[in-house]
XYZ file of C-alpha atoms in Angstrom:
714
model
C -0.338 0.073 -0.054
C 1.438 3.383 -0.986
C 0.999 6.046 1.367
C -0.584 9.637 0.683
C 2.472 12.049 -1.101
C 2.219 15.652 0.250
C 1.689 18.825 -1.212
C 5.540 19.747 -1.909
C 6.112 16.124 -3.445
C 3.353 16.713 -5.645
C 4.699 20.012 -6.312
C 8.465 18.984 -7.016
C 7.019 15.923 -9.630
C 5.080 17.989 -11.360
C 7.784 20.934 -11.453
C 6.580 23.510 -9.825
C 7.853 24.029 -6.634
C 9.455 27.402 -5.279
C 13.089 27.049 -5.469
C 15.571 29.795 -4.316
C 18.439 30.791 -6.772
C 19.718 33.694 -5.188
C 18.848 36.108 -8.207
C 17.268 39.401 -7.138
C 14.367 40.005 -8.351
C 15.080 43.177 -10.377
C 18.600 44.760 -11.073
C 17.220 48.166 -9.941
C 19.127 49.275 -6.637
C 17.230 49.503 -3.864
C 17.147 53.098 -2.304
C 16.745 53.618 1.662
C 14.448 55.748 3.026
C 15.381 59.238 4.014
C 15.524 59.912 7.810
C 13.035 62.764 7.752
C 14.818 64.267 11.283
C 18.043 64.929 9.757
C 18.967 65.827 5.713
C 20.156 68.649 4.106
C 20.581 69.676 0.728
C 23.481 72.447 -0.741
C 21.574 72.654 -4.011
C 21.449 76.375 -5.028
C 22.734 77.581 -1.490
C 26.077 78.477 -2.700
C 26.847 81.456 -4.653
C 29.256 79.410 -7.176
C 26.276 77.174 -8.031
C 24.374 79.924 -9.623
C 25.680 81.308 -13.073
C 25.537 84.943 -12.826
C 27.019 85.047 -9.312
C 29.889 82.945 -10.040
C 30.783 84.532 -13.333
C 30.749 87.897 -11.029
C 33.236 86.419 -8.604
C 35.362 85.392 -11.471
C 35.142 88.849 -13.018
C 36.414 90.457 -9.705
C 39.009 87.734 -8.860
C 40.228 88.606 -12.209
C 40.314 92.025 -12.108
C 41.914 91.901 -8.445
C 44.513 89.590 -10.154
C 45.227 92.276 -13.035
C 45.081 95.310 -10.270
C 48.045 93.481 -8.396
C 50.088 92.924 -11.445
C 49.777 96.243 -12.623
C 50.936 97.486 -9.306
C 53.990 94.947 -9.223
C 54.912 96.345 -12.810
C 55.218 99.908 -11.541
C 56.742 99.077 -8.370
C 59.422 97.313 -10.444
C 59.795 99.874 -13.413
C 60.460 102.762 -10.172
C 63.963 104.008 -10.259
C 64.116 104.448 -6.253
C 63.130 101.902 -3.933
C 60.047 104.388 -2.187
C 56.387 102.963 -3.034
C 54.913 104.754 -5.710
C 52.155 108.018 -4.768
C 48.971 105.820 -5.346
C 48.508 103.947 -2.036
C 47.768 100.002 -2.298
C 44.677 98.818 -1.461
C 43.914 95.352 -2.057
C 40.400 95.178 -0.660
C 37.453 94.147 -3.324
C 36.054 97.221 -3.997
C 39.349 98.961 -4.641
C 39.986 96.114 -7.589
C 36.493 96.631 -8.878
C 37.141 100.208 -9.138
C 40.432 100.133 -10.680
C 39.457 97.311 -13.214
C 42.814 96.865 -14.908
C 43.111 97.447 -18.311
C 41.509 100.010 -20.383
C 37.983 99.094 -19.550
C 37.783 101.072 -16.260
C 38.355 103.997 -17.976
C 35.673 103.587 -20.564
C 33.193 102.988 -17.745
C 34.109 105.678 -15.657
C 33.457 108.159 -18.702
C 30.695 106.524 -20.064
C 32.093 106.520 -23.589
C 31.114 103.316 -24.224
C 27.554 103.016 -22.598
C 24.043 103.935 -24.332
C 21.193 105.472 -21.957
C 17.849 104.897 -23.239
C 14.520 106.406 -21.923
C 11.603 105.553 -24.054
C 8.272 107.424 -23.106
C 4.477 107.676 -24.378
C 5.814 110.929 -26.427
C 9.112 111.381 -26.717
C 12.320 109.091 -26.590
C 15.710 110.316 -25.123
C 18.593 108.679 -25.992
C 22.648 109.244 -25.643
C 25.991 108.035 -24.541
C 26.720 107.995 -20.809
C 29.339 111.003 -21.353
C 26.895 113.440 -22.836
C 25.943 116.086 -20.508
C 22.461 115.476 -22.215
C 20.202 113.710 -24.144
C 18.802 113.794 -27.555
C 15.505 113.701 -27.692
C 13.358 112.423 -30.557
C 9.651 111.897 -30.692
C 8.574 108.378 -29.927
C 6.750 108.015 -33.269
C 7.058 106.297 -36.596
C 5.098 107.277 -39.708
C 4.127 104.490 -41.934
C 2.453 104.297 -45.503
C -1.421 103.297 -44.971
C -4.493 103.953 -46.905
C -5.372 106.779 -45.026
C -3.806 109.116 -42.231
C -5.224 109.641 -38.951
C -6.777 112.627 -39.315
C -9.031 110.895 -42.133
C -9.904 107.552 -40.269
C -13.323 107.230 -38.527
C -15.065 109.580 -41.120
C -12.727 112.543 -40.023
C -13.917 113.084 -36.435
C -11.971 115.919 -34.774
C -10.026 116.118 -31.800
C -11.322 116.977 -29.461
C -14.710 115.766 -30.273
C -17.513 117.903 -31.208
C -21.300 116.772 -30.776
C -23.368 116.902 -33.771
C -26.844 117.924 -34.662
C -29.535 116.045 -36.248
C -28.521 117.227 -39.605
C -25.020 116.607 -39.158
C -23.868 120.640 -37.941
C -21.867 121.449 -35.060
C -23.811 123.431 -32.463
C -22.626 126.929 -30.917
C -19.266 126.666 -29.229
C -20.751 126.889 -25.703
C -22.706 123.581 -26.474
C -20.332 121.740 -28.723
C -19.138 119.351 -26.182
C -22.240 118.796 -24.064
C -23.868 119.717 -21.074
C -21.366 118.085 -18.613
C -18.481 119.752 -19.908
C -20.251 122.987 -19.971
C -21.366 123.003 -16.484
C -17.975 121.505 -14.768
C -16.150 124.305 -16.604
C -18.388 127.038 -15.293
C -18.284 125.691 -11.876
C -14.287 126.402 -12.601
C -14.422 129.636 -13.721
C -16.997 130.550 -10.573
C -14.383 128.947 -7.671
C -11.491 130.717 -9.193
C -13.267 134.000 -9.198
C -14.235 133.289 -5.827
C -10.398 132.310 -4.673
C -9.026 135.251 -6.907
C -11.392 137.724 -4.767
C -10.051 136.031 -1.413
C -6.874 136.871 -2.325
C -7.624 140.425 -2.932
C -7.091 140.048 -6.682
C -8.433 142.128 -9.137
C -11.562 140.673 -10.961
C -13.439 142.435 -13.871
C -17.015 141.274 -13.962
C -17.726 141.313 -17.884
C -13.681 139.745 -18.619
C -15.354 136.533 -20.259
C -17.640 138.779 -22.396
C -14.684 140.844 -23.382
C -12.688 137.479 -24.447
C -15.651 135.852 -26.186
C -16.523 139.442 -27.884
C -13.217 139.560 -29.383
C -12.424 136.521 -30.534
C -15.646 135.954 -32.361
C -15.491 138.762 -34.387
C -11.718 139.105 -35.043
C -10.860 137.809 -38.391
C -7.418 135.972 -39.361
C -4.287 137.571 -41.693
C -2.860 135.611 -44.831
C 0.646 135.645 -45.375
C 2.176 134.649 -48.111
C 5.174 132.074 -47.533
C 8.198 134.494 -48.990
C 7.126 136.947 -46.243
C 7.216 134.552 -43.383
C 10.446 134.384 -41.504
C 9.675 130.940 -39.665
C 7.996 128.861 -42.732
C 8.615 124.873 -41.847
C 10.689 122.670 -44.178
C 7.964 119.957 -44.605
C 9.290 116.378 -45.118
C 9.891 115.588 -48.718
C 8.855 111.914 -49.378
C 9.659 111.520 -52.885
C 8.252 112.592 -56.458
C 6.416 109.168 -57.027
C 5.048 106.801 -54.633
C 7.673 104.414 -55.708
C 10.548 106.137 -54.639
C 8.472 106.816 -51.078
C 9.809 105.133 -48.405
C 7.800 102.383 -46.071
C 8.439 104.339 -42.941
C 9.854 107.469 -41.338
C 10.651 107.838 -37.810
C 11.622 111.167 -35.635
C 11.307 114.755 -36.041
C 10.762 114.346 -39.521
C 7.577 112.162 -39.176
C 5.720 114.799 -37.860
C 6.517 116.784 -40.261
C 4.962 114.846 -43.447
C 2.080 116.775 -45.229
C -1.494 115.279 -44.136
C -2.519 115.414 -48.228
C 0.996 113.403 -49.097
C 1.133 111.131 -52.063
C 1.180 107.833 -50.843
C -0.472 108.523 -47.427
C 1.398 107.815 -44.051
C 0.178 107.418 -40.858
C 1.667 107.807 -37.529
C 1.690 105.268 -35.049
C 2.546 105.800 -31.375
C 4.020 102.442 -30.312
C 3.732 103.266 -26.504
C 0.475 104.999 -25.015
C 0.000 105.843 -21.365
C 2.948 103.895 -20.368
C 0.935 100.652 -21.877
C 1.500 99.135 -25.179
C -0.571 100.542 -27.868
C -2.896 97.631 -28.651
C -5.529 99.680 -29.916
C -3.694 100.724 -33.486
C -1.980 97.734 -34.063
C -3.266 94.480 -35.843
C -0.877 92.141 -34.297
C 2.200 92.296 -31.848
C 4.900 91.863 -34.252
C 4.184 94.970 -35.872
C 4.402 96.748 -32.718
C 7.587 95.137 -31.135
C 9.170 95.883 -34.699
C 7.814 99.226 -34.617
C 9.789 100.306 -31.137
C 13.003 98.835 -32.212
C 12.804 100.342 -35.924
C 12.632 104.053 -33.809
C 15.217 103.110 -31.066
C 17.286 101.717 -33.722
C 16.813 104.558 -36.109
C 17.366 107.388 -33.295
C 20.857 105.580 -31.796
C 22.359 105.635 -35.468
C 21.259 108.957 -36.171
C 21.504 110.693 -33.144
C 24.583 109.107 -31.610
C 26.185 108.273 -35.126
C 26.491 104.546 -34.529
C 25.701 103.076 -37.708
C 27.165 100.178 -38.243
C 25.524 97.398 -35.642
C 28.427 95.171 -35.689
C 30.166 97.560 -32.777
C 27.462 97.934 -30.848
C 28.720 94.652 -29.239
C 31.535 97.121 -27.478
C 28.703 99.064 -26.053
C 26.891 98.831 -22.728
C 23.285 99.785 -22.327
C 21.335 101.332 -19.587
C 17.635 101.037 -20.404
C 15.215 103.111 -18.054
C 11.934 101.213 -17.353
C 8.680 102.266 -15.372
C 8.470 101.835 -11.662
C 5.257 99.909 -11.822
C 5.985 97.783 -14.857
C 5.094 95.166 -16.623
C 6.853 91.872 -16.840
C 5.956 91.233 -20.233
C 7.584 94.446 -21.447
C 11.017 94.237 -19.647
C 11.368 90.483 -21.301
C 10.620 91.609 -24.665
C 12.761 94.787 -24.219
C 15.955 92.890 -22.777
C 15.676 90.092 -26.013
C 15.527 93.162 -28.391
C 18.882 94.569 -26.704
C 20.321 91.535 -26.912
C 19.498 89.410 -30.170
C 18.003 92.790 -32.558
C 20.759 95.325 -31.218
C 23.537 93.128 -30.453
C 25.001 95.189 -27.036
C 27.306 93.445 -25.101
C 25.763 93.961 -21.927
C 22.583 95.488 -20.579
C 20.825 96.707 -17.007
C 17.671 98.469 -15.951
C 16.932 101.146 -13.689
C 13.408 102.317 -12.474
C 12.328 105.803 -12.991
C 11.964 106.762 -10.103
C 15.317 105.622 -8.804
C 17.158 107.013 -11.767
C 15.650 110.285 -10.685
C 16.892 110.654 -7.573
C 20.591 109.642 -9.002
C 20.018 112.677 -11.727
C 18.811 115.181 -8.874
C 21.321 113.928 -6.249
C 18.508 112.986 -3.724
C 18.859 110.330 -0.884
C 15.277 110.492 0.052
C 12.265 111.770 -2.183
C 8.774 111.133 -3.143
C 9.210 111.440 -7.094
C 6.475 112.691 -9.018
C 6.617 112.521 -12.619
C 4.359 114.366 -14.716
C 4.926 112.854 -18.536
C 2.805 113.181 -21.390
C -0.167 110.494 -20.736
C 0.812 109.184 -17.555
C 1.960 110.644 -14.302
C 3.977 108.378 -11.981
C 4.889 108.597 -7.888
C 7.435 106.470 -6.060
C 8.855 107.129 -2.316
C 12.642 106.099 -3.028
C 15.096 105.675 0.259
C 18.599 104.748 0.375
C 18.546 103.643 -3.233
C 15.410 101.774 -3.736
C 11.942 101.993 -4.195
C 9.621 101.438 -1.640
C 7.395 98.713 -3.989
C 4.146 99.831 -1.783
C 4.195 103.153 -2.726
C 4.428 103.284 -6.481
C 1.336 104.796 -7.860
C 0.612 105.092 -12.081
C -2.075 107.703 -13.150
C -3.142 107.567 -16.696
C -3.405 110.884 -17.063
C -0.592 114.103 -18.147
C 0.246 116.725 -20.097
C -1.271 115.909 -23.359
C -4.539 115.749 -21.435
C -3.952 119.597 -20.390
C -3.288 120.141 -24.086
C -6.320 118.452 -25.000
C -8.731 120.517 -22.160
C -6.901 123.716 -22.804
C -8.033 123.575 -26.623
C -11.559 122.506 -25.469
C -11.823 125.652 -23.095
C -10.367 127.770 -25.843
C -13.222 126.786 -28.467
C -15.643 126.881 -25.831
C -14.537 131.074 -25.476
C -14.928 131.103 -29.429
C -11.374 130.481 -30.370
C -10.655 131.949 -33.701
C -9.342 128.952 -35.626
C -12.395 126.731 -34.800
C -11.243 124.272 -37.035
C -8.451 122.909 -35.116
C -8.118 119.089 -34.908
C -5.557 117.688 -32.828
C -5.564 114.385 -35.197
C -3.672 116.659 -37.952
C 0.163 117.038 -37.520
C 0.329 120.491 -37.487
C -2.664 121.159 -35.401
C -0.797 119.132 -32.822
C 2.320 120.787 -33.063
C 0.018 124.026 -32.890
C -1.657 123.342 -29.405
C 1.519 122.104 -27.658
C 2.871 125.688 -28.594
C -0.122 127.440 -27.442
C -0.318 125.203 -23.871
C 3.851 125.574 -23.577
C 3.626 129.403 -24.367
C -0.128 130.453 -22.763
C -0.870 128.293 -19.579
C 0.263 129.372 -16.112
C -0.785 128.738 -12.358
C 0.543 132.191 -11.328
C -3.022 134.135 -10.283
C -1.046 137.227 -10.863
C -1.244 136.455 -14.203
C -4.916 135.966 -14.789
C -6.459 139.017 -16.457
C -7.584 139.678 -20.116
C -4.392 138.860 -22.537
C -3.873 139.654 -25.720
C -2.322 137.021 -27.762
C -1.548 135.971 -31.340
C -0.347 132.469 -33.319
C 1.136 131.878 -36.720
C -0.874 128.584 -38.268
C 1.447 127.245 -40.997
C -0.147 124.068 -42.784
C 1.709 122.099 -45.731
C 0.392 123.937 -49.138
C -1.311 126.694 -47.665
C -0.560 130.465 -46.836
C 0.440 131.301 -43.404
C -2.225 132.539 -41.331
C -1.918 135.093 -38.561
C -4.981 134.776 -35.692
C -5.394 137.145 -32.915
C -7.412 136.495 -29.620
C -7.590 136.637 -26.422
C -7.792 134.206 -22.981
C -8.684 135.141 -19.800
C -8.574 132.118 -17.304
C -8.590 129.152 -19.866
C -4.595 129.647 -19.268
C -4.564 128.791 -15.409
C -7.877 126.186 -15.490
C -6.465 123.883 -18.014
C -3.570 122.984 -16.007
C -5.554 122.615 -12.643
C -7.062 119.760 -14.316
C -4.688 117.783 -12.923
C -6.154 117.936 -9.357
C -9.745 117.741 -10.947
C -8.977 115.006 -13.585
C -12.972 114.722 -14.181
C -12.839 117.575 -17.002
C -10.588 115.107 -18.738
C -11.715 112.813 -21.453
C -11.001 109.089 -20.896
C -13.519 107.680 -22.838
C -10.836 105.896 -25.156
C -7.726 105.134 -22.555
C -9.035 101.676 -21.951
C -9.538 100.656 -25.630
C -7.762 97.768 -26.936
C -6.269 97.055 -23.651
C -4.807 93.397 -23.703
C -6.111 92.849 -27.067
C -2.602 91.358 -27.943
C -0.440 90.903 -25.105
C -1.915 88.885 -22.282
C -0.763 89.132 -18.581
C 2.150 87.444 -17.527
C 1.613 84.494 -15.301
C 3.664 82.263 -12.892
C 4.900 79.507 -14.721
C 3.498 76.749 -12.184
C 0.699 77.721 -10.842
C -0.791 80.465 -13.706
C -1.188 83.410 -11.158
C -0.443 86.503 -12.611
C 2.595 88.062 -11.659
C 2.963 91.273 -12.482
C 4.118 93.815 -9.978
C 1.743 95.437 -7.645
C 1.574 97.867 -5.373
C -0.756 98.817 -2.342
C -1.216 102.208 -3.001
C -2.210 101.618 -6.827
C -4.706 99.006 -5.208
C -5.903 101.017 -2.766
C -6.911 104.031 -5.723
C -8.286 100.979 -7.797
C -10.391 100.748 -4.979
C -11.027 104.090 -3.588
C -12.331 104.631 -7.880
C -14.582 101.325 -7.453
C -15.516 99.885 -4.099
C -16.713 97.051 -5.801
C -12.843 95.836 -7.288
C -12.405 93.415 -4.875
C -15.553 91.079 -5.521
C -15.479 91.541 -8.988
C -13.984 89.437 -11.464
C -14.123 91.428 -14.453
C -15.892 94.947 -15.131
C -18.060 95.977 -18.080
C -17.241 99.212 -19.824
C -20.968 101.048 -18.004
C -18.950 99.493 -14.720
C -15.764 101.072 -15.601
C -17.085 104.708 -16.459
C -19.304 104.478 -13.354
C -16.403 104.012 -10.976
C -14.585 106.700 -12.823
C -17.445 109.026 -12.743
C -17.757 107.824 -8.628
C -13.727 108.845 -8.196
C -13.594 112.157 -9.948
C -16.477 113.819 -8.465
C -15.809 118.003 -7.391
C -15.932 116.280 -3.664
C -12.216 115.214 -2.587
C -11.555 111.547 -2.207
C -10.863 110.091 1.312
C -7.126 109.009 1.191
C -5.316 106.583 3.163
C -3.382 109.347 4.454
C -6.171 110.729 6.368
C -6.438 107.909 8.679
C -2.963 108.118 9.765
C -4.294 111.382 12.053
C -7.567 112.450 12.016
C -6.865 115.714 13.472
C -5.161 118.605 11.735
C -1.800 118.894 14.071
C -0.067 115.776 15.689
C -0.546 116.353 19.451
C 2.521 114.516 20.125
C 6.384 116.091 20.539
C 9.135 114.677 18.277
C 10.540 111.876 19.855
C 7.725 111.090 22.379
C 4.997 108.635 21.882
C 2.127 109.575 20.236
C -1.403 109.083 22.388
C -3.480 106.262 21.880
C -6.707 106.538 19.512
C -8.176 106.669 16.404
C -5.788 109.343 14.894
C -2.692 106.580 15.826
C -2.032 103.820 13.282
C -1.926 100.799 14.793
C -2.749 96.805 14.063
C -6.060 97.831 12.501
C -3.836 100.408 10.012
C -1.118 97.688 9.528
C -4.131 95.172 8.493
C -5.690 97.638 6.038
C -2.399 98.273 4.012
C -0.986 94.705 3.657
C -4.715 93.283 3.490
C -7.301 92.952 0.760
C -5.702 96.155 -1.269
C -3.408 93.644 -2.604
C -5.733 91.151 -3.537
C -7.526 92.794 -6.070
C -7.616 90.175 -9.813
C -5.446 91.470 -12.510
C -8.937 91.634 -14.339
C -10.204 94.522 -12.312
C -6.848 96.237 -12.207
C -7.110 96.446 -16.005
C -10.590 97.432 -16.408
C -10.500 100.061 -13.706
C -8.638 103.428 -15.148
C -6.414 104.808 -12.186
C -7.061 108.285 -12.380
C -7.088 110.814 -9.260
C -6.389 114.341 -8.145
C -2.695 114.692 -8.193
C -2.557 115.815 -4.501
C -4.746 112.646 -3.547
C -2.423 110.376 -4.774
C 0.697 112.005 -3.346
C -0.743 111.395 -0.099
C -1.419 108.286 -0.695
C 1.826 106.982 -1.929
C 3.517 108.573 1.072
C 1.331 107.036 3.501
C 2.128 103.399 1.936
C 5.893 104.546 1.710
C 5.862 105.591 5.194
C 3.714 102.809 6.809
C 2.841 104.562 9.850
C 6.321 106.251 11.026
C 5.419 109.558 11.409
C 9.572 110.762 10.844
C 9.604 109.219 7.529
C 6.253 110.845 6.801
C 8.110 114.017 7.622
C 10.880 113.204 5.680
C 8.913 112.228 2.305
C 6.677 115.409 2.665
C 9.702 117.702 2.987
C 11.276 115.969 -0.359
C 9.070 115.829 -2.854
C 10.469 116.062 -6.242
C 8.103 117.287 -8.998
C 9.472 116.662 -12.860
C 8.597 116.010 -16.024
C 7.535 118.078 -18.853
C 4.143 118.429 -17.533
C 5.338 120.243 -14.380
C 7.220 123.224 -16.497
C 3.863 125.417 -16.195
C 5.025 128.524 -14.693
C 3.826 128.489 -11.169
C 3.179 124.801 -10.514
C 5.257 123.986 -7.982
C 3.812 126.704 -6.114
C 0.355 125.786 -6.286
C 0.970 122.512 -5.546
C 2.818 122.990 -2.128
C 0.179 125.558 -1.374
C -2.735 123.305 -2.093
C -1.031 120.238 -0.303
C -0.736 122.556 2.963
C -4.061 123.459 2.397
C -5.186 119.838 2.858
C -2.907 118.686 5.560
C -2.498 122.106 7.507
C -1.152 120.094 10.357
C 2.055 119.101 7.991
C 2.604 122.961 7.146
C 6.144 123.048 8.238
C 7.139 119.645 6.610
C 5.795 120.154 2.950
C 8.402 121.375 0.714
C 7.718 121.075 -3.298
C 11.484 120.234 -4.558
C 12.546 120.843 -8.359
C 15.729 119.627 -10.469
C 18.863 121.502 -10.289
C 18.632 124.356 -12.425
C 20.973 122.951 -14.844
C 18.708 119.712 -16.035
C 16.149 119.854 -17.833
C 12.914 118.693 -15.788
C 12.257 116.176 -18.345
C 15.922 114.676 -18.990
C 16.729 114.255 -14.863
C 15.551 110.486 -15.383
C 17.673 110.483 -18.136
C 20.653 111.751 -16.768
C 20.711 109.613 -13.538
C 20.653 106.490 -15.682
C 23.685 108.034 -17.247
C 25.355 108.293 -13.584
C 23.937 104.845 -12.453
C 25.882 103.481 -15.767
C 28.903 104.928 -14.718
C 29.082 103.862 -11.546
C 30.926 100.981 -10.831
C 28.940 99.108 -8.493
C 26.566 98.998 -10.803
C 28.496 95.776 -12.399
C 26.433 93.483 -10.231
C 23.061 94.746 -12.456
C 24.875 93.925 -15.779
C 23.709 91.234 -17.837
C 26.053 89.564 -20.344
C 25.878 87.994 -23.569
C 27.044 84.534 -22.528
C 24.648 84.518 -19.257
C 21.659 85.635 -21.340
C 22.357 82.622 -24.127
C 22.347 80.387 -21.328
C 19.857 81.379 -19.094
C 17.493 83.841 -20.957
C 15.206 85.953 -19.016
C 15.718 84.056 -16.047
C 18.760 86.340 -15.450
C 16.688 89.101 -14.266
C 15.859 87.469 -11.075
C 19.450 87.621 -10.018
C 20.390 90.859 -11.802
C 17.592 93.491 -10.911
C 18.332 95.831 -7.744
C 14.284 95.077 -6.774
C 12.650 91.686 -6.481
C 12.072 91.154 -10.362
C-alpha cells in the first residue's frame, strides 16, 4: 500500500516547486528611506552654484589679479625703492573700481554706454558721457491707405457733438452740457479764490474775450514773407520712391495730403503698449525696435550694428512695470541690437540719481501718465508706487476745449492733424500758467502754418483758460477718459507664473488702494464692464475730494505728540488695524479688475496715498517724504505749478505745513531729462557691475537672469 504524498512532493514532481536561485527580483538598486529628522542639501545654496553669481566672482577675481600685476609692474619700473604715490589697497571694492586694463576708464567716462529712456511721446537717448540727451518723438509714420485725421470719418479731436442734421452747435454746446457745467463751476471757484486773495476780478472778462474772439478775422501771409516758415518732409516725387516708414521729427512734418498717405503710430501710450492701433504684436514690437534703432544711428552716429557689441546699454523702465515689457526689451537689446551687456533701472530711482536726492517722493508728470514713488536709500518702496493715466496731453486737450468754448478764432482745429497738434502744444507751453497774478484778459497771437497753404495769423484773447487747464490735474473729471482703456489686453496677455498660472506682474498697495477708492466693489468683481468702468470713474472724479489713506494716519490736523515722544492712543494713531488695511485686501485685487479700472485721481490725493504706504505709519518718515517731494517731467513745467501744488497740499494737511516742501530738479538740468541723467550716472558707477547682464549669461539662462540681476524683486 502506497502512502499519501504531500503537497510539496506533488509540486516537486510536477516541476512547480518554488526554489531560491539567489537572484534578485530586479537589477534596479534599492534606495533606503530618507531620515526625515536629519537630512540636508546644498543645492542652489552657495553662490558658486548659480551661474550669474559665479561669473561675477570670477570677474572680480580677475580684476584683482590684473590690478595686483599692474602694481607690481609699476613698482619694478620705479627708479627708487620708494613706493609710488598711489596707495595700495587690495580690498575687493578697490579692485572693482580700478578695473585693470582700459575698460575701467571707459566705464568711468561712459563713452561705451548707451542710455535709453522711452516714453509715450518722446524718446531720450545718448551716451552716458553726454551732458544732455538727444530727444526725438516716439513715433513712426508708415505708408497707409489714409492718415490718422481721415480715419473714422474724419472725426476731429477734441470730439464735437453734432446735431441731427450733421452740423456742429454753437461753441457753448459743442462739448455737451456736462463739460459746460463743470467748466463754469471751475470758473466760479477761481473767481471766489481770487477775490479772497484780494485779486482784481473784472465782472465782464468773459464777455470781452468771447466778443473779441468771435469777431476778429485772421490775416493771410504769403510764404516768402514768413521768416519762420516750416520745411516739410519730402517723401519723393513718385509713390514708388517713397520710403516704407519715417521716424523722428521728420514723421511729424509729413504733409497730411501726401501721396502716398502716411499714418502716425505711437507704439507706447499711457505707459502701456498701444494695442488699439496695431493688428498684431509682431508689428508693435518691430516699430519700437525701429524707432530706437534709428535714433541710435542718427543721433549717436553709431551706424554699424556690428560695433554695438562693444557698448553697454542702460534702459530706463517704469516703476510699476509689466514683466512682458521688460522681457521683450531685454530680448530686443540682446538679440536685435547685439549690445555687449544690458542693465535696467527704474524711473524714480534714476530721478534721485540725477537730482542727487537720497530720500524723496518722486512725482513724474509725463505726457500721458503720472508716476509717483517714494525712494529711500537707493531703493524704490514697492508699496508706494502709483501710476495715473493722465498727463500733459490731457492738459493740451482740455485747454483746446476751453479755448473753443470761448469762441477760439481757429474753430476747425483738429489735434489729429499733425500741424494742429504741434500748434496746440506750442500754445500750451507759451500761455498756460498757474500764477493767479497773471490772470487777466491777455492779448495773444499765433501763426498757423499748414503744408501747401498760406500762413495765417490769428489774434485772440484769453482769460482764465490758461490756469484752469493745468488745474485739471487736480480735478481730473474735466479730462476725457473714454478711449484710454480701448484695446487693452487685445494683443498681449498678462504675465503668468510658470507653476501655478497666477498673474505675477508687480503690484502696489498704493495703486490697489486708488483702484479700490475708484471702484469700492473692485475686490469682489472678477471683471468690470465698460459701463461699470465709466460709473466707477465718475465716482472717483467727482467734485468732492476723495478720502485717502493718508487721512487715517491722523484725524486731527496737527500731531499732538512732540518729536521723540509717543503719540497718544486713539483713532488717529496707526496701529494693527491700519497695518491690516495696508497689508490686507488692497493687494488681492484680481488682475482683470486692475486692467478694467482706469487709475485716475487728483494729483495731491495720489501723493498723500503714496507717502502713506511708503512711510507705513512712521511719523518721521512721513515728515521726510513730505519735505522731499520732487516734481519733474514735462507736465510740471507750467509756470507756478510747484508753488500751487505746495499751497494745495498745505491746505489739505494744515498739520504738516512746516514739513511740506516741493523740490525741483537742479537748475542746469531740464526736468524732462532728470531720469535720463540719473541713468547715465548709474551706468558709470562701478557698483552697477552686479546689474549688468552679459551676452553669455543671457544665451544660457535667458530672461531668468532678471531675478538675479535686477536691483529689485523681479
